[in-house]
JSON list of C-alpha atoms in Angstrom, two decimals:
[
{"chain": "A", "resi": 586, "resn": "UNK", "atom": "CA", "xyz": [127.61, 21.14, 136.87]},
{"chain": "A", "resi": 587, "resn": "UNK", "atom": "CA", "xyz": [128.52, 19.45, 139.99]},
{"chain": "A", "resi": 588, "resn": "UNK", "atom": "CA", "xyz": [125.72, 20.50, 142.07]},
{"chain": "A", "resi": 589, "resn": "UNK", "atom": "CA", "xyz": [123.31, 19.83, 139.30]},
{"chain": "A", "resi": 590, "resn": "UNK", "atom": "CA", "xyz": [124.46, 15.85, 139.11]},
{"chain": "A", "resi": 591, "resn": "UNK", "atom": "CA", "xyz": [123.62, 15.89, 142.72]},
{"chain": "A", "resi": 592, "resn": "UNK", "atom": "CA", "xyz": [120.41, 16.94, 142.01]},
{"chain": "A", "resi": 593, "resn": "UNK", "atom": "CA", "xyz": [120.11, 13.83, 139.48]},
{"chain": "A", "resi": 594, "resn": "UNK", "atom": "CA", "xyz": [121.28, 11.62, 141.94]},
{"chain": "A", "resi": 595, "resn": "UNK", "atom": "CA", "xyz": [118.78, 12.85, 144.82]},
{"chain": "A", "resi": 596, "resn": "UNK", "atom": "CA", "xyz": [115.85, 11.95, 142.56]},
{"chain": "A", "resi": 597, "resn": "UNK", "atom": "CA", "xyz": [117.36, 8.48, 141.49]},
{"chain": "A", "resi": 598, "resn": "UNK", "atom": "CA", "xyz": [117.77, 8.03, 145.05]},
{"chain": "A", "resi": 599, "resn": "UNK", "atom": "CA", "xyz": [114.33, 9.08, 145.89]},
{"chain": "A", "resi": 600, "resn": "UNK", "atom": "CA", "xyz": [112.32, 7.48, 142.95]},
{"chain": "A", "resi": 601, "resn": "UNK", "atom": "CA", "xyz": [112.99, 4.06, 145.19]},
{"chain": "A", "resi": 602, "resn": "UNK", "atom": "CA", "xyz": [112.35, 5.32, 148.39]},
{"chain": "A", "resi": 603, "resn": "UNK", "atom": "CA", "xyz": [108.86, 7.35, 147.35]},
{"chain": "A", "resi": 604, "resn": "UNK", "atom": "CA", "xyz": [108.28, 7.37, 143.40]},
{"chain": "A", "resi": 605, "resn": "UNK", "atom": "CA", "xyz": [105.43, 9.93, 144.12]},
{"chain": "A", "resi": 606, "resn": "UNK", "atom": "CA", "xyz": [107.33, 12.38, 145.67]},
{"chain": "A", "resi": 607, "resn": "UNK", "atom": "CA", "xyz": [110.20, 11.71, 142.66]},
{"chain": "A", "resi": 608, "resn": "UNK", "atom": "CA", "xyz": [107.68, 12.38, 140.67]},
{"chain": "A", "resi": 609, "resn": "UNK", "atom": "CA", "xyz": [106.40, 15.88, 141.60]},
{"chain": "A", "resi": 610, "resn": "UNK", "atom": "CA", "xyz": [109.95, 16.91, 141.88]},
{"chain": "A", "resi": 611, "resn": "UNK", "atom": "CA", "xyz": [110.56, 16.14, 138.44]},
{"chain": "A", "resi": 612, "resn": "UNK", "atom": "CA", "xyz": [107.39, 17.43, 137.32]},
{"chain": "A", "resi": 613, "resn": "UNK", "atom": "CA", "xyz": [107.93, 21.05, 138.97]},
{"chain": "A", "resi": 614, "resn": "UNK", "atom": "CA", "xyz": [111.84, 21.14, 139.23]},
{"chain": "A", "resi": 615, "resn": "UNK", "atom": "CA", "xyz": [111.70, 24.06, 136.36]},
{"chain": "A", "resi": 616, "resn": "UNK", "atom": "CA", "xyz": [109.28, 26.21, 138.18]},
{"chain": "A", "resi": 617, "resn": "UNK", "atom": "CA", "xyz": [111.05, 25.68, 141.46]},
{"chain": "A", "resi": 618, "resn": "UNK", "atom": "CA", "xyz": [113.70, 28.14, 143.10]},
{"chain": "A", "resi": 619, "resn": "UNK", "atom": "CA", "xyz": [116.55, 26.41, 144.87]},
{"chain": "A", "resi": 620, "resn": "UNK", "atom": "CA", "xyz": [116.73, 23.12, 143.82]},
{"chain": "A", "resi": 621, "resn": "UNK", "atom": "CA", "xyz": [120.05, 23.24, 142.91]},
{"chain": "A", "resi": 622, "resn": "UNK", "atom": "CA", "xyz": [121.23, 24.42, 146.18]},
{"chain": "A", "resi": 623, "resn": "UNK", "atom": "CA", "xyz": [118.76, 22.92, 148.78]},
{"chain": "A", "resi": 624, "resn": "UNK", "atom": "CA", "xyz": [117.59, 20.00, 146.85]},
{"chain": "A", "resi": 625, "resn": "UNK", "atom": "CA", "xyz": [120.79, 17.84, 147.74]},
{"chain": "A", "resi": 626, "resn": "UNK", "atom": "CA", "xyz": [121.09, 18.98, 151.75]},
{"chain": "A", "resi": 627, "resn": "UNK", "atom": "CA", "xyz": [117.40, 18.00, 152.87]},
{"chain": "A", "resi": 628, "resn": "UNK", "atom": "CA", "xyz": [117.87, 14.59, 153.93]},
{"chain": "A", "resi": 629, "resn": "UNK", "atom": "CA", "xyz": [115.84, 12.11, 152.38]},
{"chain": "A", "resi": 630, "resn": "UNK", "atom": "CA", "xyz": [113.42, 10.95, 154.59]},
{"chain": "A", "resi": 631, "resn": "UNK", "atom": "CA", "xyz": [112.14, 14.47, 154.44]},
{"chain": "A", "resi": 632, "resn": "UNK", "atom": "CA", "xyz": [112.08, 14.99, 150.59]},
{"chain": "A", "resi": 633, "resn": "UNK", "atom": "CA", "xyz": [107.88, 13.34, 150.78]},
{"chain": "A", "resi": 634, "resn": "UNK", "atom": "CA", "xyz": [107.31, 16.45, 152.66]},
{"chain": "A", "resi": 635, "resn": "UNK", "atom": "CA", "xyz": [109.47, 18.69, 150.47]},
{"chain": "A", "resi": 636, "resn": "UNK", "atom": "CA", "xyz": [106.93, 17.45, 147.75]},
{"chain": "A", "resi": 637, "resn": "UNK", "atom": "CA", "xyz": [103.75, 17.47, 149.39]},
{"chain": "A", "resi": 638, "resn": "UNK", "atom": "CA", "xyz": [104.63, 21.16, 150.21]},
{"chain": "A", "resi": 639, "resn": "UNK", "atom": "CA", "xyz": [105.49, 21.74, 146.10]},
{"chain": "A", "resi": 640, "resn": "UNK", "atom": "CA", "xyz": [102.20, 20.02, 145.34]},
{"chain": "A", "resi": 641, "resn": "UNK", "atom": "CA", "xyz": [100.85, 22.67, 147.79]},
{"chain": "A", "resi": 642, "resn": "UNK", "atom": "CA", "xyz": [102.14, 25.51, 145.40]},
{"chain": "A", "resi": 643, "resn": "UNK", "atom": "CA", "xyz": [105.19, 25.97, 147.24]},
{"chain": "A", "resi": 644, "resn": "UNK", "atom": "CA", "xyz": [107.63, 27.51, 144.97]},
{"chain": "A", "resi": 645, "resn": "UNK", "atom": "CA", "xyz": [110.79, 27.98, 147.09]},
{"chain": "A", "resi": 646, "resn": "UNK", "atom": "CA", "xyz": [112.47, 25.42, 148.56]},
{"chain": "A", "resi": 647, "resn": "UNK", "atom": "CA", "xyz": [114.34, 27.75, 150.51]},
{"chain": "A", "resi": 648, "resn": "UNK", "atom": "CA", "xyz": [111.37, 28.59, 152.58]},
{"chain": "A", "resi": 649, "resn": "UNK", "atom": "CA", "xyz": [110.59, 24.95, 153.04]},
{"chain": "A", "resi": 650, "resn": "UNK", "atom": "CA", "xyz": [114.43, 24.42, 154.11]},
{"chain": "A", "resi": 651, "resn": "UNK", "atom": "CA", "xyz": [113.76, 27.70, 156.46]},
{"chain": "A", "resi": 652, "resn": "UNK", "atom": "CA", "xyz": [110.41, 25.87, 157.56]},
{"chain": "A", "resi": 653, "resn": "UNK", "atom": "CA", "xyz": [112.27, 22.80, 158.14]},
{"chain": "A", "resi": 654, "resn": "UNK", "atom": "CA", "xyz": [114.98, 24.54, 160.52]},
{"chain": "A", "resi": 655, "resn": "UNK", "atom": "CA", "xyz": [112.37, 25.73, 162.71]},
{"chain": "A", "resi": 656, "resn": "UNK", "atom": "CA", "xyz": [111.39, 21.71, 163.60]},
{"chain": "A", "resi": 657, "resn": "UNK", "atom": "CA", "xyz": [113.65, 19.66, 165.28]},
{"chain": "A", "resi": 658, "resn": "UNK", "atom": "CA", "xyz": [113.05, 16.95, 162.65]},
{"chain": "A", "resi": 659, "resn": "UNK", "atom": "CA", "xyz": [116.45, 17.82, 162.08]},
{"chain": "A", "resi": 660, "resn": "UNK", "atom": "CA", "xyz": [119.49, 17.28, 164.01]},
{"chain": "A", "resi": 661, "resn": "UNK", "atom": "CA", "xyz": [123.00, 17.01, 164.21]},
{"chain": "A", "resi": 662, "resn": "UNK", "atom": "CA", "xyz": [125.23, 17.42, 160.44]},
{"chain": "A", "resi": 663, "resn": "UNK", "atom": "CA", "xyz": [122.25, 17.39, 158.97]},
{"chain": "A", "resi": 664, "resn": "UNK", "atom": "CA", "xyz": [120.56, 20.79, 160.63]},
{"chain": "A", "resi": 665, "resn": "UNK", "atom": "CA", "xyz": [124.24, 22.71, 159.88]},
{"chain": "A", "resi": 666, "resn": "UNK", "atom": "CA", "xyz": [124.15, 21.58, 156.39]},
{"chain": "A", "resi": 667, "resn": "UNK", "atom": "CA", "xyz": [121.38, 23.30, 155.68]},
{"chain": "A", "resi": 668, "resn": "UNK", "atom": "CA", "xyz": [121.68, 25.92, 158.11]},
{"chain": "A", "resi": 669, "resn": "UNK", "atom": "CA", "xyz": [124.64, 27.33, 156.09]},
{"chain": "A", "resi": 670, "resn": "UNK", "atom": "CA", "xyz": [122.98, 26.88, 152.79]},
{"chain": "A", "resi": 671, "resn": "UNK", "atom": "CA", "xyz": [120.53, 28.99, 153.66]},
{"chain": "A", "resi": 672, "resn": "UNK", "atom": "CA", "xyz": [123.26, 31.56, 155.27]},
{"chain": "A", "resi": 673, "resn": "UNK", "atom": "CA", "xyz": [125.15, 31.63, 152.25]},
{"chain": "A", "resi": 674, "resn": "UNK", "atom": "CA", "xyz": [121.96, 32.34, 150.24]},
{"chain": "A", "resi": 675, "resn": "UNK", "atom": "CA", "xyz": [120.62, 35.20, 152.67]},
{"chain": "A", "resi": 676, "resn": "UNK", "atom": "CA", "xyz": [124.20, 36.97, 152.60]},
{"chain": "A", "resi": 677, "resn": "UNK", "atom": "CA", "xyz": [123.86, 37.05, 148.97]},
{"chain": "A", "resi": 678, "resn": "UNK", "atom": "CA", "xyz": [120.30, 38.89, 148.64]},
{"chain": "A", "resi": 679, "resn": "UNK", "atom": "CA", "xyz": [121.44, 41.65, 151.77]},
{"chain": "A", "resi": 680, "resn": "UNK", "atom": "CA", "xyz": [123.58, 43.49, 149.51]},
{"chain": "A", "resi": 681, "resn": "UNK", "atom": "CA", "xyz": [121.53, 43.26, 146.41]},
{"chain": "A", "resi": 682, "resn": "UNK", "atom": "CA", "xyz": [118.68, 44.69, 148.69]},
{"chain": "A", "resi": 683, "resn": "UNK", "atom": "CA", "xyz": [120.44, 47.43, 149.92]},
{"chain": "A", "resi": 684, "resn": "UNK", "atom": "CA", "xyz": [121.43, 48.70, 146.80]},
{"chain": "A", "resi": 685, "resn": "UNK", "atom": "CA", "xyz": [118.18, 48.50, 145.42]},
{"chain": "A", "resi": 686, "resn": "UNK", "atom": "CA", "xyz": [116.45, 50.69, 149.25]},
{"chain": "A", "resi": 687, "resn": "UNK", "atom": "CA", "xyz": [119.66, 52.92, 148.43]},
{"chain": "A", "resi": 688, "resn": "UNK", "atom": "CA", "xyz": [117.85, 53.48, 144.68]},
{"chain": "A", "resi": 689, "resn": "UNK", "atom": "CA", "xyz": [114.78, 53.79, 145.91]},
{"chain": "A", "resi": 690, "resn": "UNK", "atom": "CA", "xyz": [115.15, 56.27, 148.79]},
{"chain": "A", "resi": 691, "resn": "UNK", "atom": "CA", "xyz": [117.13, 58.46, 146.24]},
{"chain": "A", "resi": 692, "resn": "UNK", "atom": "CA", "xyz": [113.90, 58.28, 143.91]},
{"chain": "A", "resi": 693, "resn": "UNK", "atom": "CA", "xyz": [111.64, 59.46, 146.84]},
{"chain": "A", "resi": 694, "resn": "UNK", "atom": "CA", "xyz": [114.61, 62.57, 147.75]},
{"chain": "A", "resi": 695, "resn": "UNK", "atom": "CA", "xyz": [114.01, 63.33, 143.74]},
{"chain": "A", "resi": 696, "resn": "UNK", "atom": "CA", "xyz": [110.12, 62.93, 143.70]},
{"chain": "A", "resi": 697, "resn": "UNK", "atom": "CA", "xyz": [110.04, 64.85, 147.49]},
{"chain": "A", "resi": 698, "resn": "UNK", "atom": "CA", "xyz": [111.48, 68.01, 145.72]},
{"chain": "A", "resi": 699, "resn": "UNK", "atom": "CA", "xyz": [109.07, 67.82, 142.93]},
{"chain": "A", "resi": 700, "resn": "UNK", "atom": "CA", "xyz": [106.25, 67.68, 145.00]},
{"chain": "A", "resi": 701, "resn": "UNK", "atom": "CA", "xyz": [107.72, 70.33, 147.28]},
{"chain": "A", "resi": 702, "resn": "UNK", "atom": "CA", "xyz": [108.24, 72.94, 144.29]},
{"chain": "A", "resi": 703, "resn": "UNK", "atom": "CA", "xyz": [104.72, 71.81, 143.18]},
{"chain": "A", "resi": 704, "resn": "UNK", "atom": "CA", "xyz": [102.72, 72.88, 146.65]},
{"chain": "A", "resi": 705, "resn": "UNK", "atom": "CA", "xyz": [101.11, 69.01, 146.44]},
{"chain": "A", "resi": 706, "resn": "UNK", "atom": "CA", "xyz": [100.69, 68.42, 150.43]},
{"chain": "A", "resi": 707, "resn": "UNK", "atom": "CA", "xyz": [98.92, 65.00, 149.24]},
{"chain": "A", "resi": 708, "resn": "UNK", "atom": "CA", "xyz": [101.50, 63.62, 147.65]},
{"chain": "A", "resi": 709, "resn": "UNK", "atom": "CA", "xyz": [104.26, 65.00, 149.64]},
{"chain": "A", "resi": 710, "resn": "UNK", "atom": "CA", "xyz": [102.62, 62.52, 152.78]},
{"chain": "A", "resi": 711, "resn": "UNK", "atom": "CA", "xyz": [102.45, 59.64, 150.50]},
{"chain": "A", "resi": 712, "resn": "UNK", "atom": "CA", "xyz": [106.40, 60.23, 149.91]},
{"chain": "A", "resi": 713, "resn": "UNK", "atom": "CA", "xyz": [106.93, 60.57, 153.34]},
{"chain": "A", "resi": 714, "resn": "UNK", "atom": "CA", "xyz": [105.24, 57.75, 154.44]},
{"chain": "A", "resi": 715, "resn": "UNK", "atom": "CA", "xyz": [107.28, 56.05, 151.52]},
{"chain": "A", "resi": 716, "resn": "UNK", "atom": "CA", "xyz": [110.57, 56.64, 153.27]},
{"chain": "A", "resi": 717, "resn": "UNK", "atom": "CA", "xyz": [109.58, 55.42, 156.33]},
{"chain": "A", "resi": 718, "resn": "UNK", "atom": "CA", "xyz": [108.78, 52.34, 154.91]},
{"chain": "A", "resi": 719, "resn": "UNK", "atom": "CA", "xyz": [112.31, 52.62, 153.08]},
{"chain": "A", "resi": 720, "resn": "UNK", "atom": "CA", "xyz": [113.90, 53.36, 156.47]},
{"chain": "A", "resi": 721, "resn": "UNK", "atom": "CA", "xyz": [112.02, 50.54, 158.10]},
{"chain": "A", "resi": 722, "resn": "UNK", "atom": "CA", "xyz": [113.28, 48.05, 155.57]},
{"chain": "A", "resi": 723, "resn": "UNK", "atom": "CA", "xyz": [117.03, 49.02, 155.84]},
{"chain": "A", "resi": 724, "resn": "UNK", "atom": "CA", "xyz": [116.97, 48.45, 159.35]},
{"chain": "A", "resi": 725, "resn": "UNK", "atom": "CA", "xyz": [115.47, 45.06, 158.63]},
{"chain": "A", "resi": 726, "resn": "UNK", "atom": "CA", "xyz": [118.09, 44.26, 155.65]},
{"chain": "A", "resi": 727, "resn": "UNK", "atom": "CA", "xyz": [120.87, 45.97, 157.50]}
]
């Protein structure tokens, strides 16, 4: 509840400083992901380009915070604000993506002994090349 009246008070704030930008905030806040938590952390001189980027198509604003950290627009309080926002979010989605590479490379094991009892040399390469795809990912995720 908290975090959503700072996400009132952002737009309030911003529908003086740029009432365009306000504007296609509100207009696309329900079809954005993230506004809750990055919304209130990107400081406001940079919420115009936060919009632009939504009016783009942009979707996330955690990839436009992780788009942001790669500028040096941002400095100081203001860059480890957000840097652990988006920390905090990433630490969350490791787990839940491991579990789900753990489910899927016990799938593959399952469909790898079908195809093996079945002769089916075609498929058997597909699963293979599966796996290393699954292996690939969980060194990425960890």
């Amino acid at each position: 509840m908290y975090r959503a009246m700072r996400v009132g008070r952002v737009l309030q704030q911003l529908e003086t400083v740029s009432p365009d930008a306000c504007a296609v905030l509100r207009a696309h806040k329900d079809a954005l992901s993230g506004v809750v938590t990055y919304l209130p952390l990107i400081p406001m001189r940079l919420l115009p380009y936060v919009a632009w980027r939504v009016a783009q198509g942009e979707r996330s604003l955690g990839r436009v915070a992780r788009e942001l950290l790669q500028t040096p627009l941002l400095k100081g309080a203001e860059r480890t604000r957000l840097e652990r926002a988006v920390a905090r979010c990433r630490r969350g989605t490791a787990p839940a993506a491991a579990q789900h590479l753990h489910t899927l490379g016990s799938v593959l094991s399952e469909m790898r002994a079908i195809a093996r009892r079945m002769g089916n040399n075609a498929l058997m390469a597909l699963i293979e090349d599966a796996q290393s795809a699954c292996d690939a990912l969980g060194i990425i995720v960890g």
